[in-house]
Coordinates of C-alpha atoms in Angstrom, one line a residue:
Chain A
M21 CA -115.5 -21.8 45.2
N22 CA -113.1 -22.4 42.3
F23 CA -114.6 -19.6 40.3
W24 CA -111.3 -18.4 38.9
V25 CA -110.2 -21.9 37.9
V26 CA -113.3 -22.6 35.9
F27 CA -113.2 -19.0 34.5
R28 CA -109.7 -19.5 33.4
K29 CA -110.7 -22.8 31.6
E30 CA -113.7 -21.0 30.0
M31 CA -111.4 -18.3 28.6
L32 CA -109.0 -20.8 27.3
E33 CA -111.8 -22.7 25.7
Q34 CA -113.1 -19.6 24.0
W35 CA -109.6 -18.9 22.7
R36 CA -108.9 -22.4 21.5
T37 CA -112.3 -22.9 19.9
Y38 CA -111.9 -19.5 18.1
K39 CA -115.0 -18.0 19.8
V40 CA -113.1 -14.9 20.9
L41 CA -111.7 -14.6 17.4
I42 CA -115.1 -14.9 15.7
V43 CA -116.9 -12.4 18.0
G44 CA -114.0 -10.0 17.9
A45 CA -113.6 -10.2 14.1
V46 CA -117.4 -9.9 13.3
L47 CA -118.0 -7.0 15.7
F48 CA -114.8 -5.2 14.7
L49 CA -115.7 -5.6 11.0
F50 CA -119.2 -4.1 11.5
G51 CA -117.8 -1.4 13.8
L52 CA -115.3 -0.4 11.2
S53 CA -117.7 -0.6 8.2
S54 CA -120.6 1.3 9.8
P55 CA -119.2 4.8 9.2
L56 CA -118.0 3.7 5.8
L57 CA -121.5 2.5 4.8
A58 CA -123.0 5.7 6.2
K59 CA -120.6 7.9 4.3
F60 CA -120.5 6.1 1.0
T61 CA -124.0 4.6 0.6
P62 CA -125.5 8.0 -0.5
E63 CA -122.6 8.5 -2.9
M64 CA -123.0 5.1 -4.4
L65 CA -126.8 5.6 -4.8
A66 CA -126.1 9.0 -6.5
A67 CA -123.7 7.2 -8.9
V68 CA -126.2 4.6 -10.0
P69 CA -126.4 4.9 -13.8
G70 CA -129.7 6.1 -15.3
L71 CA -130.8 7.9 -12.1
P72 CA -133.6 10.4 -13.1
A73 CA -132.4 13.9 -13.3
G74 CA -132.7 15.8 -10.0
M75 CA -133.1 12.6 -8.0
A76 CA -129.6 12.8 -6.6
D77 CA -130.5 16.1 -5.0
F78 CA -133.0 14.2 -2.8
I79 CA -130.3 11.9 -1.4
P80 CA -129.4 13.5 1.9
T81 CA -125.8 14.4 2.8
P82 CA -124.5 11.9 5.3
T83 CA -123.9 13.1 8.8
V84 CA -122.2 11.7 11.9
G85 CA -125.7 10.8 13.1
D86 CA -126.0 8.4 10.2
A87 CA -122.7 6.7 11.2
I88 CA -124.0 6.2 14.7
T89 CA -127.4 4.9 13.5
Q90 CA -125.7 2.5 11.2
Y91 CA -123.3 1.3 13.9
L92 CA -126.2 0.7 16.4
K93 CA -128.2 -1.1 13.7
N94 CA -125.4 -3.4 12.8
M95 CA -124.4 -4.1 16.4
S96 CA -128.0 -4.7 17.5
Q97 CA -128.4 -7.4 14.8
F98 CA -125.1 -9.1 14.8
G99 CA -124.2 -8.6 18.5
I100 CA -127.4 -10.2 19.6
L101 CA -127.1 -13.0 17.1
L102 CA -123.5 -13.7 18.3
A103 CA -124.7 -13.6 21.9
L104 CA -127.2 -16.4 21.1
L105 CA -124.8 -18.5 19.0
M106 CA -121.9 -18.3 21.5
S107 CA -124.0 -19.1 24.5
M108 CA -126.5 -21.7 23.3
G109 CA -124.1 -24.7 23.7
S110 CA -122.5 -23.5 27.0
V111 CA -124.3 -25.8 29.4
A112 CA -126.4 -28.0 27.1
Q113 CA -123.4 -29.3 25.2
E114 CA -121.5 -30.1 28.4
K115 CA -124.6 -32.0 29.6
E116 CA -125.0 -33.7 26.2
R117 CA -121.3 -34.8 25.9
G118 CA -120.9 -35.8 29.6
T119 CA -118.2 -33.3 30.5
A120 CA -120.6 -31.6 33.0
A121 CA -120.9 -34.9 34.9
L122 CA -117.1 -35.4 34.9
I123 CA -116.4 -31.9 36.2
L124 CA -119.3 -31.6 38.6
T125 CA -118.2 -34.6 40.6
R126 CA -115.2 -32.4 41.6
P127 CA -115.3 -29.5 44.0
V128 CA -117.2 -27.2 41.7
S129 CA -120.7 -25.9 42.6
R130 CA -123.2 -25.7 39.8
G131 CA -123.7 -21.9 40.4
T132 CA -119.9 -21.4 39.9
F133 CA -120.1 -23.5 36.7
I134 CA -122.8 -21.1 35.3
L135 CA -121.3 -17.9 36.6
A136 CA -117.9 -18.6 35.2
K137 CA -119.4 -19.2 31.8
F138 CA -121.3 -15.9 31.9
A139 CA -118.2 -14.0 33.1
A140 CA -116.0 -15.5 30.3
L141 CA -118.6 -14.6 27.7
K142 CA -118.8 -11.1 29.1
V143 CA -115.1 -10.7 28.8
T144 CA -115.2 -11.8 25.2
F145 CA -118.0 -9.3 24.4
V146 CA -116.3 -6.5 26.3
A147 CA -113.1 -7.0 24.4
S148 CA -114.9 -7.4 21.0
L149 CA -117.1 -4.4 21.6
L150 CA -114.0 -2.3 22.5
L151 CA -112.4 -3.3 19.2
A152 CA -115.6 -2.5 17.3
A153 CA -115.9 0.9 19.1
L154 CA -112.3 1.7 18.3
G155 CA -112.9 0.9 14.6
C156 CA -116.1 2.9 14.5
W157 CA -114.6 5.9 16.3
Y158 CA -111.5 6.0 14.1
Y159 CA -113.5 5.8 10.8
T160 CA -116.1 8.3 12.0
Y161 CA -113.2 10.6 12.9
L162 CA -111.7 10.2 9.4
L163 CA -114.9 10.5 7.5
F164 CA -117.0 12.9 9.6
E165 CA -115.7 14.3 12.9
A166 CA -114.3 13.1 16.2
L167 CA -117.0 11.6 18.5
P168 CA -116.9 12.6 22.2
W169 CA -115.2 9.7 23.9
G170 CA -117.2 9.7 27.1
P171 CA -120.8 9.4 25.6
F172 CA -119.5 7.1 22.9
L173 CA -118.1 4.7 25.5
L174 CA -121.3 5.0 27.6
M175 CA -123.3 4.1 24.5
N176 CA -121.2 1.0 24.0
G177 CA -121.6 0.2 27.7
L178 CA -125.4 0.2 27.2
M179 CA -125.0 -2.0 24.2
L180 CA -123.0 -4.4 26.3
V181 CA -125.9 -4.6 28.8
V182 CA -128.2 -5.6 26.0
F183 CA -125.8 -8.3 24.7
M184 CA -125.5 -9.6 28.3
V185 CA -129.3 -9.9 28.6
Y186 CA -129.3 -12.2 25.6
V187 CA -126.2 -14.1 26.9
A188 CA -127.9 -14.7 30.3
M189 CA -131.2 -15.6 28.6
T190 CA -129.5 -18.1 26.3
L191 CA -127.5 -19.6 29.2
L192 CA -130.8 -20.1 31.0
C193 CA -132.2 -21.9 27.9
S194 CA -129.0 -23.9 27.6
T195 CA -129.5 -25.0 31.2
L196 CA -133.2 -26.0 30.6
V197 CA -132.5 -28.4 27.8
R198 CA -130.0 -31.0 26.9
S199 CA -129.2 -30.1 23.3
Q200 CA -127.4 -27.2 21.8
S201 CA -130.0 -26.8 19.0
G202 CA -132.9 -26.9 21.5
A203 CA -131.3 -24.2 23.6
G204 CA -130.7 -22.1 20.4
G205 CA -134.4 -22.5 19.4
L206 CA -135.6 -21.6 22.9
A207 CA -133.4 -18.5 23.0
F208 CA -134.5 -17.5 19.6
G209 CA -138.1 -17.7 20.8
G210 CA -137.1 -15.4 23.7
L211 CA -135.6 -13.0 21.2
I212 CA -138.8 -13.0 19.2
L213 CA -140.9 -12.5 22.3
L214 CA -138.8 -9.5 23.5
A215 CA -139.0 -8.1 19.9
G216 CA -142.7 -8.6 19.9
L217 CA -143.2 -6.9 23.3
G218 CA -140.9 -4.1 22.1
A219 CA -143.4 -3.3 19.4
I220 CA -145.9 -2.3 22.1
P221 CA -145.1 1.4 22.7
R222 CA -145.9 1.5 26.4
L223 CA -143.8 -1.6 27.1
A224 CA -140.9 -0.7 24.8
E225 CA -139.5 1.9 27.2
Y226 CA -138.9 -0.8 29.8
L227 CA -137.2 -3.3 27.5
P228 CA -133.5 -3.8 26.7
G229 CA -133.9 -2.6 23.1
R230 CA -134.6 0.9 24.3
L231 CA -130.9 1.1 25.5
F232 CA -129.8 1.4 21.9
E233 CA -131.9 4.6 21.5
W234 CA -130.6 5.9 24.8
G235 CA -127.0 5.2 23.7
A236 CA -127.6 7.1 20.4
S237 CA -129.1 10.1 22.3
L238 CA -126.0 10.2 24.5
V239 CA -123.7 10.6 21.5
L240 CA -125.9 12.8 19.4
G241 CA -126.8 15.0 22.3
T242 CA -130.6 14.6 22.3
D243 CA -132.4 14.5 25.5
L244 CA -133.4 10.9 26.2
T245 CA -132.7 8.8 29.3
D246 CA -134.3 5.5 30.0
W247 CA -133.3 4.3 33.4
P248 CA -136.2 1.9 33.7
A249 CA -135.0 0.0 30.6
L250 CA -131.5 -0.3 32.2
W251 CA -132.9 -1.6 35.5
V252 CA -135.2 -4.0 33.7
S253 CA -132.2 -5.3 31.7
L254 CA -129.9 -5.7 34.7
G255 CA -132.8 -7.4 36.5
L256 CA -133.4 -9.7 33.6
I257 CA -129.7 -10.7 33.6
A258 CA -129.8 -11.4 37.4
V259 CA -133.1 -13.3 37.2
C260 CA -131.9 -15.4 34.2
L261 CA -128.6 -16.3 36.0
L262 CA -130.3 -17.0 39.3
A263 CA -132.9 -19.2 37.6
A264 CA -130.2 -21.0 35.6
G265 CA -128.2 -21.7 38.8
L266 CA -131.3 -22.9 40.8
I267 CA -132.6 -25.1 37.9
F268 CA -129.1 -26.6 37.3
R269 CA -128.7 -27.4 41.0
R270 CA -131.9 -29.5 40.9
Q271 CA -131.0 -31.2 37.6
E272 CA -129.7 -34.8 37.5
L273 CA -126.8 -35.3 35.2
Chain B
M3 CA -116.9 -49.4 59.5
N4 CA -118.1 -49.5 55.9
T5 CA -116.7 -47.1 53.3
I6 CA -120.0 -47.3 51.4
K7 CA -123.2 -47.8 53.2
V8 CA -126.6 -47.8 51.4
E9 CA -129.9 -48.3 53.1
G10 CA -133.2 -48.8 51.4
L11 CA -132.3 -46.8 48.4
V12 CA -135.2 -46.2 46.0
K13 CA -135.1 -44.3 42.7
T14 CA -138.0 -44.0 40.4
Y15 CA -138.3 -42.5 36.9
G16 CA -142.0 -42.0 36.4
K17 CA -143.5 -45.4 36.8
V18 CA -140.2 -47.2 36.4
K19 CA -138.4 -48.3 39.6
A20 CA -134.7 -48.2 38.8
L21 CA -133.7 -49.0 42.4
D22 CA -136.1 -50.8 44.7
G23 CA -134.8 -50.7 48.2
L24 CA -131.1 -51.3 47.6
D25 CA -129.0 -52.2 50.6
L26 CA -125.2 -52.3 50.2
H27 CA -122.2 -52.4 52.4
V28 CA -118.6 -52.1 51.1
E29 CA -115.7 -52.5 53.4
P30 CA -112.6 -50.3 53.2
G31 CA -109.8 -51.3 50.9
S32 CA -111.8 -53.8 48.9
V33 CA -112.3 -54.0 45.2
F34 CA -116.1 -54.5 45.0
G35 CA -117.5 -56.0 41.8
F36 CA -120.9 -54.7 41.1
L37 CA -122.6 -57.2 38.8
G38 CA -125.9 -57.2 37.1
P39 CA -127.6 -57.4 33.7
N40 CA -128.3 -54.3 31.7
G41 CA -131.0 -52.2 33.4
A42 CA -130.3 -53.7 36.9
G43 CA -129.7 -50.3 38.4
K44 CA -125.9 -50.3 38.6
T45 CA -125.3 -47.0 36.9
T46 CA -128.2 -45.4 38.7
T47 CA -126.6 -46.4 42.0
M48 CA -123.3 -45.0 40.9
R49 CA -124.9 -41.7 39.9
I50 CA -126.6 -41.4 43.2
L51 CA -123.4 -42.3 45.2
T52 CA -121.4 -39.7 43.2
G53 CA -124.0 -36.9 43.7
L54 CA -125.1 -36.7 40.1
A55 CA -128.6 -37.9 40.9
R56 CA -130.8 -37.9 44.0
P57 CA -132.6 -40.9 45.5
T58 CA -136.4 -40.9 45.7
S59 CA -136.0 -42.3 49.2
G60 CA -133.4 -44.1 51.3
R61 CA -130.0 -43.1 52.6
A62 CA -126.4 -43.5 51.6
W63 CA -123.0 -42.7 53.1
V64 CA -119.7 -42.6 51.2
A65 CA -116.4 -42.3 53.0
G66 CA -118.4 -41.2 56.1
V67 CA -120.2 -38.5 54.2
D68 CA -124.0 -38.5 54.5
L69 CA -125.2 -37.8 51.0
A70 CA -128.5 -36.3 52.2
T71 CA -126.9 -33.6 54.4
E72 CA -123.2 -33.3 53.6
G73 CA -123.2 -33.9 49.8
Q74 CA -120.9 -30.9 49.2
D75 CA -118.1 -32.6 51.1
L76 CA -118.2 -35.7 48.8
A77 CA -116.3 -34.4 45.8
R78 CA -112.9 -34.2 47.5
R79 CA -113.1 -37.8 48.7
I80 CA -114.2 -39.7 45.7
G81 CA -113.1 -40.4 42.2
Y82 CA -115.5 -41.3 39.4
L83 CA -115.0 -42.8 36.0
P84 CA -118.2 -42.8 33.9
E85 CA -118.9 -45.5 31.4
E86 CA -118.0 -43.2 28.5
P87 CA -115.7 -40.6 30.0
A88 CA -116.0 -37.2 28.2
F89 CA -113.3 -34.6 27.9
Y90 CA -112.7 -31.2 26.4
G91 CA -111.3 -32.2 23.0
W92 CA -109.3 -29.0 22.7
M93 CA -107.3 -29.8 25.8
T94 CA -104.3 -32.0 26.0
P95 CA -104.2 -34.8 28.7
L96 CA -101.6 -32.8 30.7
E97 CA -103.9 -29.7 30.6
F98 CA -107.0 -31.7 31.5
L99 CA -105.3 -33.3 34.6
D100 CA -103.8 -30.0 35.5
Y101 CA -107.3 -28.4 35.4
L102 CA -108.6 -31.1 37.7
G103 CA -105.7 -30.6 40.0
R104 CA -106.5 -26.9 40.2
L105 CA -110.1 -27.7 41.0
Y106 CA -108.9 -29.8 44.0
G107 CA -106.7 -26.8 45.1
L108 CA -103.4 -28.6 44.6
Q109 CA -100.3 -26.4 44.8
A110 CA -98.4 -25.9 41.6
K111 CA -95.4 -28.1 42.5
I112 CA -97.6 -30.9 43.9
R113 CA -100.0 -30.6 41.0
S114 CA -97.3 -30.9 38.4
A115 CA -95.7 -33.9 40.1
R116 CA -99.2 -35.6 40.4
V117 CA -100.0 -35.0 36.8
K118 CA -96.7 -36.5 35.6
E119 CA -97.2 -39.5 37.9
L120 CA -100.7 -40.2 36.6
I121 CA -99.7 -39.7 32.9
D122 CA -96.9 -42.3 33.5
L123 CA -99.3 -44.6 35.4
V124 CA -101.7 -44.7 32.5
K125 CA -99.0 -44.8 29.9
L126 CA -100.0 -41.7 28.1
G127 CA -96.5 -40.1 28.3
D128 CA -96.1 -40.0 24.5
S129 CA -99.5 -38.4 23.9
G130 CA -99.4 -36.0 26.9
K131 CA -99.2 -33.0 24.6
R132 CA -101.6 -34.2 21.9
R133 CA -105.1 -32.9 21.8
I134 CA -107.6 -35.3 23.3
T135 CA -110.0 -35.0 20.4
G136 CA -108.0 -37.6 18.3
F137 CA -107.7 -40.2 21.1
S138 CA -108.9 -43.8 20.7
R139 CA -111.5 -45.3 23.1
G140 CA -108.7 -47.1 25.1
M141 CA -106.7 -43.9 25.5
R142 CA -109.8 -42.1 26.7
Q143 CA -110.6 -44.8 29.2
R144 CA -107.0 -44.7 30.5
L145 CA -107.1 -40.9 30.7
G146 CA -110.5 -41.1 32.5
L147 CA -108.9 -43.5 35.0
A148 CA -106.1 -41.0 35.6
A149 CA -108.6 -38.2 36.0
S150 CA -110.5 -40.2 38.6
L151 CA -107.3 -40.5 40.6
V152 CA -106.0 -36.9 40.7
N153 CA -107.2 -36.3 44.3
Q154 CA -106.0 -39.7 45.6
P155 CA -109.7 -40.6 46.4
E156 CA -110.7 -42.7 49.4
V157 CA -113.4 -44.3 47.2
L158 CA -113.2 -44.9 43.5
F159 CA -116.4 -45.5 41.4
L160 CA -115.7 -47.2 38.0
D161 CA -118.7 -47.6 35.8
E162 CA -118.1 -50.4 33.2
P163 CA -114.4 -49.4 33.0
A164 CA -113.5 -52.0 30.4
S165 CA -116.7 -53.1 28.8
A166 CA -116.2 -51.3 25.4
L167 CA -112.5 -52.0 25.0
D168 CA -110.7 -54.5 22.9
P169 CA -108.8 -57.3 24.7
A170 CA -105.5 -55.4 24.9
G171 CA -107.2 -52.3 26.1
R172 CA -109.2 -54.3 28.7
K173 CA -106.1 -55.9 30.0
E174 CA -104.4 -52.6 30.4
V175 CA -107.3 -51.0 32.3
L176 CA -107.8 -54.1 34.5
D177 CA -104.1 -54.1 35.3
L178 CA -104.4 -50.5 36.4
I179 CA -107.4 -51.3 38.6
E180 CA -105.6 -54.3 40.1
G181 CA -102.7 -52.0 41.0
L182 CA -105.1 -49.9 43.1
R183 CA -105.9 -52.7 45.5
G184 CA -105.1 -51.5 49.0
Q185 CA -104.8 -47.8 48.0
C186 CA -108.5 -47.1 48.0
T187 CA -111.9 -48.7 48.0
V188 CA -113.1 -49.5 44.5
L189 CA -116.7 -50.0 43.5
M190 CA -116.6 -51.3 39.9
S191 CA -119.7 -52.0 38.0
T192 CA -119.6 -54.3 35.0
H193 CA -121.5 -57.1 33.2
I194 CA -118.3 -58.8 32.1
L195 CA -117.9 -61.7 34.5
A196 CA -114.3 -62.5 33.6
D197 CA -113.3 -59.0 34.6
V198 CA -114.9 -59.4 38.0
E199 CA -113.3 -62.8 38.5
R200 CA -110.0 -61.3 37.7
V201 CA -109.8 -58.2 39.9
C202 CA -112.6 -58.1 42.5
D203 CA -112.4 -59.7 45.9
V204 CA -116.0 -59.0 46.9
I205 CA -119.0 -59.4 44.6
G206 CA -122.5 -58.0 44.7
I207 CA -125.1 -59.1 42.2
M208 CA -127.9 -56.7 41.4
A209 CA -131.2 -57.5 39.6
R210 CA -134.3 -55.4 39.2
G211 CA -133.0 -52.6 41.4
K212 CA -132.0 -54.8 44.4
L213 CA -128.9 -56.5 45.6
I214 CA -129.6 -60.2 45.5
V215 CA -126.4 -61.4 46.9
Q216 CA -123.1 -60.0 48.3
A217 CA -120.2 -62.1 49.4
P218 CA -116.4 -62.6 48.9
R219 CA -115.8 -64.1 45.5
Q220 CA -114.7 -67.6 46.5
K221 CA -117.4 -67.9 49.1
L222 CA -120.0 -67.0 46.5
L223 CA -118.7 -69.6 44.1
D224 CA -118.7 -72.2 46.8
Q225 CA -122.1 -71.4 48.2
V226 CA -124.3 -70.4 45.4
A227 CA -122.8 -72.1 42.3
T228 CA -124.9 -75.0 41.0
P229 CA -122.8 -78.1 40.6
V230 CA -122.4 -79.0 36.9
F231 CA -121.4 -82.3 35.4
E232 CA -120.3 -82.6 31.8
V233 CA -120.7 -85.9 29.9
E234 CA -119.4 -86.8 26.5
A235 CA -121.1 -89.9 25.0
E236 CA -120.1 -91.9 22.0
D237 CA -123.6 -91.7 20.6
A238 CA -125.4 -88.3 20.6
D239 CA -128.8 -89.9 20.0
G240 CA -128.4 -92.3 22.9
L241 CA -127.5 -89.3 25.2
H242 CA -130.6 -87.4 24.0
T243 CA -132.8 -90.5 24.7
W244 CA -131.3 -90.9 28.1
A245 CA -132.0 -87.2 28.9
V246 CA -135.8 -87.7 28.6
S247 CA -135.7 -89.9 31.7
G248 CA -132.7 -88.1 33.2
R249 CA -134.7 -84.9 33.5
T250 CA -137.2 -86.7 35.7
L251 CA -134.5 -87.7 38.3
P252 CA -135.1 -85.7 41.5
W253 CA -131.5 -84.5 41.8
V254 CA -131.2 -83.2 38.2
A255 CA -132.0 -79.5 37.7
S256 CA -131.5 -79.3 33.9
I257 CA -129.8 -80.8 30.9
D258 CA -128.4 -79.0 27.9
F259 CA -126.6 -80.4 24.8
N260 CA -123.9 -79.4 22.5
G261 CA -123.6 -82.3 20.0
N262 CA -122.7 -85.4 21.9
T263 CA -121.8 -83.5 25.0
G264 CA -124.4 -83.0 27.7
R265 CA -124.2 -80.4 30.5
I266 CA -126.1 -81.5 33.6
L267 CA -126.9 -79.1 36.3
V268 CA -127.7 -80.9 39.5
K269 CA -129.5 -80.0 42.8
D270 CA -127.6 -82.4 45.0
R271 CA -123.9 -82.7 44.3
N272 CA -123.2 -85.7 46.5
L273 CA -126.2 -87.7 45.3
A274 CA -125.3 -86.9 41.7
K275 CA -121.7 -88.0 42.2
R276 CA -123.0 -91.4 43.4
E277 CA -125.8 -91.9 40.9
L278 CA -125.1 -90.1 37.7
L279 CA -122.4 -92.3 36.1
P280 CA -124.1 -95.6 37.1
N281 CA -127.3 -94.2 35.7
L282 CA -125.7 -93.4 32.3
L283 CA -124.0 -96.8 32.1
Q284 CA -127.2 -98.6 33.0
A285 CA -128.8 -96.9 30.0
G286 CA -126.2 -98.6 27.8
L287 CA -124.3 -95.4 26.9
V288 CA -120.6 -95.5 26.1
V289 CA -119.1 -92.6 28.0
N290 CA -116.0 -91.0 26.6
R291 CA -115.6 -88.3 29.2
Y292 CA -117.2 -87.6 32.6
E293 CA -116.3 -84.5 34.5
E294 CA -117.5 -82.4 37.4
L295 CA -116.9 -78.8 36.3
K296 CA -115.5 -76.1 38.5
P297 CA -118.4 -73.7 39.0
S298 CA -117.8 -70.3 37.3
L299 CA -119.1 -66.9 38.2
E300 CA -121.2 -67.1 35.1
D301 CA -123.0 -70.1 36.5
V302 CA -123.6 -68.2 39.8
F303 CA -124.8 -65.1 37.9
L304 CA -127.1 -66.9 35.6
H305 CA -128.5 -69.0 38.4
L306 CA -129.2 -66.0 40.7
V307 CA -130.4 -63.6 38.0
G308 CA -132.5 -66.3 36.5
E309 CA -134.1 -67.1 39.8
E310 CA -134.8 -63.4 40.4
G311 CA -136.3 -63.1 37.0
L312 CA -138.7 -65.9 37.7
Q313 CA -140.0 -64.4 40.9

């Protein structure tokens, strides 16, 4: 009911409040700079004055694998951070300011309210990640070699799933509390928890973080698939959204 | 048939009873003034009747919709203006009203006409394309009123619509509400008695989560108001001395002073009319002015809420 109307408003809000621009610019910048850093960091290190003789020989020659590793590292840090920052106020701020009460006395279900926010954030991250991927692909092509498009896009698709796990988790936190900072703190706790669990080797293969490694293996041609991590990630998204919808339905505004 | 019917509504927050068995009936087309001191339960009632909160027990119907079973049908039939309406600051009033029109499923042509009509009604034509973020409190309140009317609601809930406005802003908003008479049923909560006296035709007074009285405005004034007499004496000390014995008279409820003017609340108006003036003269007072005051809603309110408070 009214999903597209609320979704349209959410997209417009992200545009007017520069959220699209911020996510797009940050991810594009890191997409673009990852192959550059991979290529030129060893050269810069080699050029450090006073480097002991023979030391430069130990600095490995950069490869396309370094570019991909750098890209994944940057995206995993800044993409997840942006997922938290962009989502933490989504519901909490509307409750805090009173706009939720004004809108939810109209024909809008609370589930639609949450889903439209998730969908709009997803569109923002899809578009931003596409930009980042384009930047990364082009500079990798210029500095190293052309990456295979199919596996490269699949890798970005897997990254998108990870970002969406954090968007959904932060939306749930934003539903649970009434303040933006509270939601941010809670979501950051969730991030720490997932990172902590990821340090346990047996658990790591079931957690979203594993999708980065799978993505890298797709592009670099190593033999690693982690379907359980994908199912768990998609399950986490579904569970977080369902929980957010059910909790929000029971909340008084 | 009542447009709003509330039966035994109870709402508790922990140990606090915000509503304590509220019963309320509002007839179609009336402008119902919902009065009560802060914390009486007015906003809680509004939040339950608009679907934003759930009662602990009791039942309520709004525009024929049973809130317990058909709550999802409520949104299309009501309008709601919260005490401090909130908006998306990045939108313009035209965009905000258009957004609400879309939520109600209004066709593009009808929506555009309705938005223009409402913007004109609340006199925001000049600011229609400005972002809401820079709006004054009065402008926000007028926009909130326009927002609550987008769907031409059968029942309009207004929570303290003019309480925080300056006199000019208050007048504008009250004029708008007055203009709605006959178009829809209005339930307006406030603690400003002058506003109620001006626009409401039926008054309900709440205290401690209960409705203590509900009646047409004039009937309430006639029935419940305590008769008051005002006496201005030449000598303030003489008046104060007389008051000591005056308070013991069986038909006197209370006596207050402001300089050489005494305000005497009486229990029996007819007896007071016969005996008050002779009593004052017998005490040797020189009376400059003697007047029976027209009872005000404030007297009714203080009398009823005071009584409730003592119980």
